[in-house]
Short mmCIF file of C-alpha atoms in Angstrom, two decimals:
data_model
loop_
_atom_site.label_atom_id
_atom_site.label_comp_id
_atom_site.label_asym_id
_atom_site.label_seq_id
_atom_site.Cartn_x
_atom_site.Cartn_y
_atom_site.Cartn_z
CA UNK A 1 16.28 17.93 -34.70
CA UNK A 2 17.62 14.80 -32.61
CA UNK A 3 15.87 11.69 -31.60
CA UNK A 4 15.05 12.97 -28.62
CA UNK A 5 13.05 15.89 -29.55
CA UNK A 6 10.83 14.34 -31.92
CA UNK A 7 6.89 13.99 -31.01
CA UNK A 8 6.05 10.50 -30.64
CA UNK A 9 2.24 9.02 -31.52
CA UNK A 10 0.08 8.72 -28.20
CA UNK A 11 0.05 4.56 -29.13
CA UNK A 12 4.04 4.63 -29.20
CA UNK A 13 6.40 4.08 -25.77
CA UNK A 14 9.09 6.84 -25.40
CA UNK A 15 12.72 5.99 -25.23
CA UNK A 16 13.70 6.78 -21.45
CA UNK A 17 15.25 10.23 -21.45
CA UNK A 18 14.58 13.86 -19.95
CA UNK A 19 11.56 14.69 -22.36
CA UNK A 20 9.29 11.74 -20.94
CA UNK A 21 7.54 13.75 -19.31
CA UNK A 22 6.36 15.95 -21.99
CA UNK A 23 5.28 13.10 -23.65
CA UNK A 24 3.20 12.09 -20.44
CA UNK A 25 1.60 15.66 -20.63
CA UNK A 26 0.97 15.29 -24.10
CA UNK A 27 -1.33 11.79 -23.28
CA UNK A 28 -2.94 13.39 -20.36
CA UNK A 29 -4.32 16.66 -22.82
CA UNK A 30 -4.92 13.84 -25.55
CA UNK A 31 -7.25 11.99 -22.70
CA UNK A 32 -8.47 15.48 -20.97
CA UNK A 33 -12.11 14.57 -22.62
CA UNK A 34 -14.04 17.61 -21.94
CA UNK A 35 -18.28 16.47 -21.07
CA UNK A 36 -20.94 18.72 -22.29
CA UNK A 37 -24.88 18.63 -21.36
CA UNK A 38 -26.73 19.06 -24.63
CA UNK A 39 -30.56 18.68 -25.68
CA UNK A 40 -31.19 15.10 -27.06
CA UNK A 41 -32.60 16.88 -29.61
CA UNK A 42 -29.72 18.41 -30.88
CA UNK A 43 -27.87 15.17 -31.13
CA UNK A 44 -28.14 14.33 -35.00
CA UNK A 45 -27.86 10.06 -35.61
CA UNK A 46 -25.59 9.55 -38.64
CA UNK A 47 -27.42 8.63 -42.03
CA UNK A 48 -25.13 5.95 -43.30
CA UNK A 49 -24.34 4.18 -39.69
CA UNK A 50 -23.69 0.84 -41.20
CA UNK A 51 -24.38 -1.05 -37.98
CA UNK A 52 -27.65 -2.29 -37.68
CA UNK A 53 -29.50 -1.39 -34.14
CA UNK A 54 -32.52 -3.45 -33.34
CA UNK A 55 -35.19 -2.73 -31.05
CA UNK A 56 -33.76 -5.04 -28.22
CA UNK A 57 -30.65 -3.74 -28.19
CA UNK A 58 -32.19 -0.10 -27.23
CA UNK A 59 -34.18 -1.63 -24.76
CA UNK A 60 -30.94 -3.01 -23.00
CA UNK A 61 -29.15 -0.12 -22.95
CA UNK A 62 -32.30 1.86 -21.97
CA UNK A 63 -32.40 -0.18 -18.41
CA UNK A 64 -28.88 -0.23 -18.51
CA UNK A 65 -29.18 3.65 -18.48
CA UNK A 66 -32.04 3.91 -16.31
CA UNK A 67 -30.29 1.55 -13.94
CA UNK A 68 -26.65 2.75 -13.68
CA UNK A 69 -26.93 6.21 -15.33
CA UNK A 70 -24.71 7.87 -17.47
CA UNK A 71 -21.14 6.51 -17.43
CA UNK A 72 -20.05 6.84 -21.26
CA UNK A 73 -21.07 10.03 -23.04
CA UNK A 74 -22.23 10.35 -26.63
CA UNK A 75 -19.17 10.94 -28.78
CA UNK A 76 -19.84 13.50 -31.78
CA UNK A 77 -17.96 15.63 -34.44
CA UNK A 78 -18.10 19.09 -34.38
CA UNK A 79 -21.81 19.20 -36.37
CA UNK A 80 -23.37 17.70 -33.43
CA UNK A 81 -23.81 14.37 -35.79
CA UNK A 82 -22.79 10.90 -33.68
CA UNK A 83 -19.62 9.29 -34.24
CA UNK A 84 -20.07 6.40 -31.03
CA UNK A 85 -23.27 6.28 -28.87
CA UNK A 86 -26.01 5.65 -31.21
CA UNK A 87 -27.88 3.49 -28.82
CA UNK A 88 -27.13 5.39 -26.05
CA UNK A 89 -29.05 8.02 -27.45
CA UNK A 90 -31.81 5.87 -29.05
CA UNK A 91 -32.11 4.42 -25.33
CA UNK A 92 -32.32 8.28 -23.80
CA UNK A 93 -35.04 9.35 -26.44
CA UNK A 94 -37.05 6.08 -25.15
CA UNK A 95 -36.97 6.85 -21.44
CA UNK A 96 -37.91 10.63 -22.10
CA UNK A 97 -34.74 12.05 -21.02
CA UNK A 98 -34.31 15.82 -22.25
CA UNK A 99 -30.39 16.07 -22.33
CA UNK A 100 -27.46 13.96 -22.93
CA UNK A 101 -24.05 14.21 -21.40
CA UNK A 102 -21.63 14.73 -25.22
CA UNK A 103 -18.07 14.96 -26.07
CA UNK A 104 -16.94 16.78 -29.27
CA UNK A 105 -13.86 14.84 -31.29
CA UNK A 106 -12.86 18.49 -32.28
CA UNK A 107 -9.35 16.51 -32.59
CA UNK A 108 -10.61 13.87 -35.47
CA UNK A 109 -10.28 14.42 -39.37
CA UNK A 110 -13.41 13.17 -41.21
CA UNK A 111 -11.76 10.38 -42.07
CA UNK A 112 -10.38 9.52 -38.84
CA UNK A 113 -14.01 10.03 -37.48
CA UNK A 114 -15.32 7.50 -40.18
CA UNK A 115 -13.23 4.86 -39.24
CA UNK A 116 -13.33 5.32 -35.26
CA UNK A 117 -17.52 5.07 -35.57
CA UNK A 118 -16.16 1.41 -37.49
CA UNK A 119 -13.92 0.67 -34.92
CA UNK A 120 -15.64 0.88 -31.76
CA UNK A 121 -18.31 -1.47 -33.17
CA UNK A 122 -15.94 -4.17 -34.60
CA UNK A 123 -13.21 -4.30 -31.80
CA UNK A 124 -15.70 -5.51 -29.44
CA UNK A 125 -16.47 -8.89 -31.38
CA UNK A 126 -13.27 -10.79 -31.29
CA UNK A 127 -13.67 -10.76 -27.13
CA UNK A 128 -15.74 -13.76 -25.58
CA UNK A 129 -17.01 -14.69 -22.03
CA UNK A 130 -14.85 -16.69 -19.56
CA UNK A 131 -18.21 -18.59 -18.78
CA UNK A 132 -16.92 -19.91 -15.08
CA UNK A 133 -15.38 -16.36 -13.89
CA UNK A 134 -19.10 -15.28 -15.64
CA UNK A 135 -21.05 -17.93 -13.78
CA UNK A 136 -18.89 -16.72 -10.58
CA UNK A 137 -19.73 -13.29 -10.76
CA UNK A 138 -23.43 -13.51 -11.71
CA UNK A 139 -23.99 -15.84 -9.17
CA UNK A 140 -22.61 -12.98 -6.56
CA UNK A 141 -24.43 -10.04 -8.33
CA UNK A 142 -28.22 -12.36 -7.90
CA UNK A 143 -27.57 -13.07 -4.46
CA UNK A 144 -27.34 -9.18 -4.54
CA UNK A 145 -30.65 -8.45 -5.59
CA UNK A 146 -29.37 -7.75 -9.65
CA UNK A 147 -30.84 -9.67 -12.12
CA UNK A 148 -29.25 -10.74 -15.41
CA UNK A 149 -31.77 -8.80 -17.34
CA UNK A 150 -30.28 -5.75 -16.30
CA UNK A 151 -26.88 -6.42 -17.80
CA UNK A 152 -28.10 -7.31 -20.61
CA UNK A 153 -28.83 -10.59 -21.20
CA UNK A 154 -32.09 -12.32 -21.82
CA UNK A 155 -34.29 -13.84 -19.18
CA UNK A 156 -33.00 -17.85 -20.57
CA UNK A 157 -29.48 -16.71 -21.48
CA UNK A 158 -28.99 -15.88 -17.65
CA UNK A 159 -30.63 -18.69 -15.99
CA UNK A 160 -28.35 -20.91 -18.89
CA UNK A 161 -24.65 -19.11 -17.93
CA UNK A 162 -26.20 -19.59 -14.38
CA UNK A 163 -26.93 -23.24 -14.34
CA UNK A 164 -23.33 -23.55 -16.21
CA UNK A 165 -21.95 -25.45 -19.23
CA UNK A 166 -23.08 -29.02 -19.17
CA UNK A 167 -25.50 -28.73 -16.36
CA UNK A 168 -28.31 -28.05 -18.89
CA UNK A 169 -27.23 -30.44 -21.38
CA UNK A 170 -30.86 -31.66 -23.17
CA UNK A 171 -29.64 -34.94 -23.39
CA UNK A 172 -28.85 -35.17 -19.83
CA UNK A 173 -32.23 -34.28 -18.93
CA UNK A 174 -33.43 -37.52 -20.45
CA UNK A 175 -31.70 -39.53 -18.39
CA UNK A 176 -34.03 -42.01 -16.91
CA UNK A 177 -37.09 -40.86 -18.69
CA UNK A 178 -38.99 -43.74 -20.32
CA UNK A 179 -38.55 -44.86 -23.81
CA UNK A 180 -41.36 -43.85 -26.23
CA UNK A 181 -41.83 -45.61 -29.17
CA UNK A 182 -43.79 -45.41 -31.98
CA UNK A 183 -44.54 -47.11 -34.87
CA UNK A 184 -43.23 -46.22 -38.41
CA UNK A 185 -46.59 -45.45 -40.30
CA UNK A 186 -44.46 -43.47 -42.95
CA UNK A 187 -46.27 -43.23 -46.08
CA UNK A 188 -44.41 -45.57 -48.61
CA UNK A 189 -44.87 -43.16 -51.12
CA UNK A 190 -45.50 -39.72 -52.00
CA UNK A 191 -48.32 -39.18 -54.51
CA UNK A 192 -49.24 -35.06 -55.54
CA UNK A 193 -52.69 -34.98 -56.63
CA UNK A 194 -53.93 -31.62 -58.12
CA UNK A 195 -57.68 -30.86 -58.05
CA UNK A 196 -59.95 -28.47 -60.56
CA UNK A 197 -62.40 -27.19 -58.12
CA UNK A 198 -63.26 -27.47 -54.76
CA UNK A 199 -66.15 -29.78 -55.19
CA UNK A 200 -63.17 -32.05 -56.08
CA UNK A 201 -61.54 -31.34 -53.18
CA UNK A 202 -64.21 -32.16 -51.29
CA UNK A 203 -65.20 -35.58 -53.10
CA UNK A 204 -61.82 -36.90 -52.19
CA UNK A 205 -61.71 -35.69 -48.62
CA UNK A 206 -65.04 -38.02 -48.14
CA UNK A 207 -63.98 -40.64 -49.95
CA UNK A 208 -60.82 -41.20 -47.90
CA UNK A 209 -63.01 -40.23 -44.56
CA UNK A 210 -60.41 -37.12 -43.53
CA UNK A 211 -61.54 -33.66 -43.06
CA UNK A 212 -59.05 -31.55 -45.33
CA UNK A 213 -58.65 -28.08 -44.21
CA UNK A 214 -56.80 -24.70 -46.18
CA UNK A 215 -53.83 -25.45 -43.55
CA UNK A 216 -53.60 -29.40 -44.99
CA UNK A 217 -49.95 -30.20 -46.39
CA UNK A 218 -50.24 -34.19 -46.99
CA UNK A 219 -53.04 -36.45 -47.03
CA UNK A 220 -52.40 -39.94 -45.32
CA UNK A 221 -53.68 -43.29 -46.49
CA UNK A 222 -57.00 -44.66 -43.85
CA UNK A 223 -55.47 -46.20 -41.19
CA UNK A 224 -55.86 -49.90 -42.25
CA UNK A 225 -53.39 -48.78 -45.25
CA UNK A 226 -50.85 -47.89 -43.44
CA UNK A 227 -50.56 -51.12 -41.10
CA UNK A 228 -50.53 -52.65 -44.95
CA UNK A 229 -47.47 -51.00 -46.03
CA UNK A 230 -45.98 -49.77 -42.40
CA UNK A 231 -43.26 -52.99 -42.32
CA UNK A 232 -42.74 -53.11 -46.44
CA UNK A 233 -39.63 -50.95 -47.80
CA UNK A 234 -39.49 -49.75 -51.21
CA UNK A 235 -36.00 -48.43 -52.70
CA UNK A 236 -35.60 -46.66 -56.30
CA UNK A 237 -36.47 -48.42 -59.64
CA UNK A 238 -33.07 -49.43 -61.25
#
């Protein structure tokens, strides 16, 4: 067998010769996905998905669906278990839907199938937005009646990539605002003071005129005691 007749991977590029375009065929059969309809029902989720779907995230895709439709189908191995498309499917059972559009990796060992259902998860972290091409487009897609809820994105995390990077800045918003100050009445020390009863509990609250409730944390000094010590500092005993 020469160089030229040997099969090359779909992810390889093909010396240029007279077999290219068996090669080309090859990709196009590899990438021929063929769609079934299936019940929902017979969709099986897989018992040790190790990525973690929360509720939100099935409510996202569920508008996503119920907004765009059905443009990725649910991939799955041939026992009708799900290899990519778990919320896809969580977000069909939640709007009702009956049947789901599924392709069958007949092609995939179950190892390959293992780490693809990895992979399709983790490849998607390392990209990031372009937040003024972002800003650009969502700004076009609210002027067109969408709003950033329905791609995804929560109702303060759109209005923030839509105001832009620095135009929210907190300390920008005080700019201008008047100062407030107040007066250190830190207590100049800490004292923990256990009680045997509440009757004790009680004595104490009266005798330092505060009402102590079961949500009390610290006890402050009457106010006259704290003007005392408000302007004295106190550092460590040597």
């Amino acid at each position: 067998m020469t160089s030229h007749d040997r099969h090359w991977p779909v992810t390889a590029i093909p010396p240029p010769y007279a077999g290219r375009d068996r090669f080309y065929r090859m990709v196009m059969q590899e990438h021929n996905l063929k769609v079934e309809t299936w019940s929902t029902d017979k969709v099986k989720p897989y018992k040790n998905n190790p990525r973690q779907i929360p509720q939100s995230a099935v409510d996202k895709v569920a508008l996503s669906l119920k907004e765009f439709g059905w443009r990725q189908p649910i991939v799955v191995d041939k026992q009708g278990v799900i290899v990519v498309g778990h919320t896809r499917w969580m977000g069909a059972q939640a709007l009702g839907m009956e049947s789901v559009p599924v392709h069958v990796a007949k092609n995939l060992t179950a190892k390959q199938i293992k780490a693809y259902r990895i992979a399709d998860n983790r490849v998607g972290e390392d990209s990031a937005w372009d937040a003024d091409l972002l800003k650009i487009e969502l700004e076009d897609l609210t002027e067109g009646g969408f709003e950033p809820v329905s791609m995804g994105f929560e109702e303060v995390e759109g209005l923030q990539m839509l105001a832009g990077e620095g135009e929210n800045d907190p300390e920008a918003e005080w700019q201008g605002m008047p100062e407030f100050n107040q007066p250190d009445a830190t207590a100049h020390r800490q004292i923990i003071i256990n009680f045997k009863d509440d009757e004790a509990v009680a004595d104490f609250a009266k005798l330092i005129g505060q009402e102590i409730t079961p949500k009390a944390r610290s006890i402050w000094h009457p106010e006259e005691e704290i003007a005392r010590y408000a302007d004295k500092r106190y550092v460590a005993e040597a």
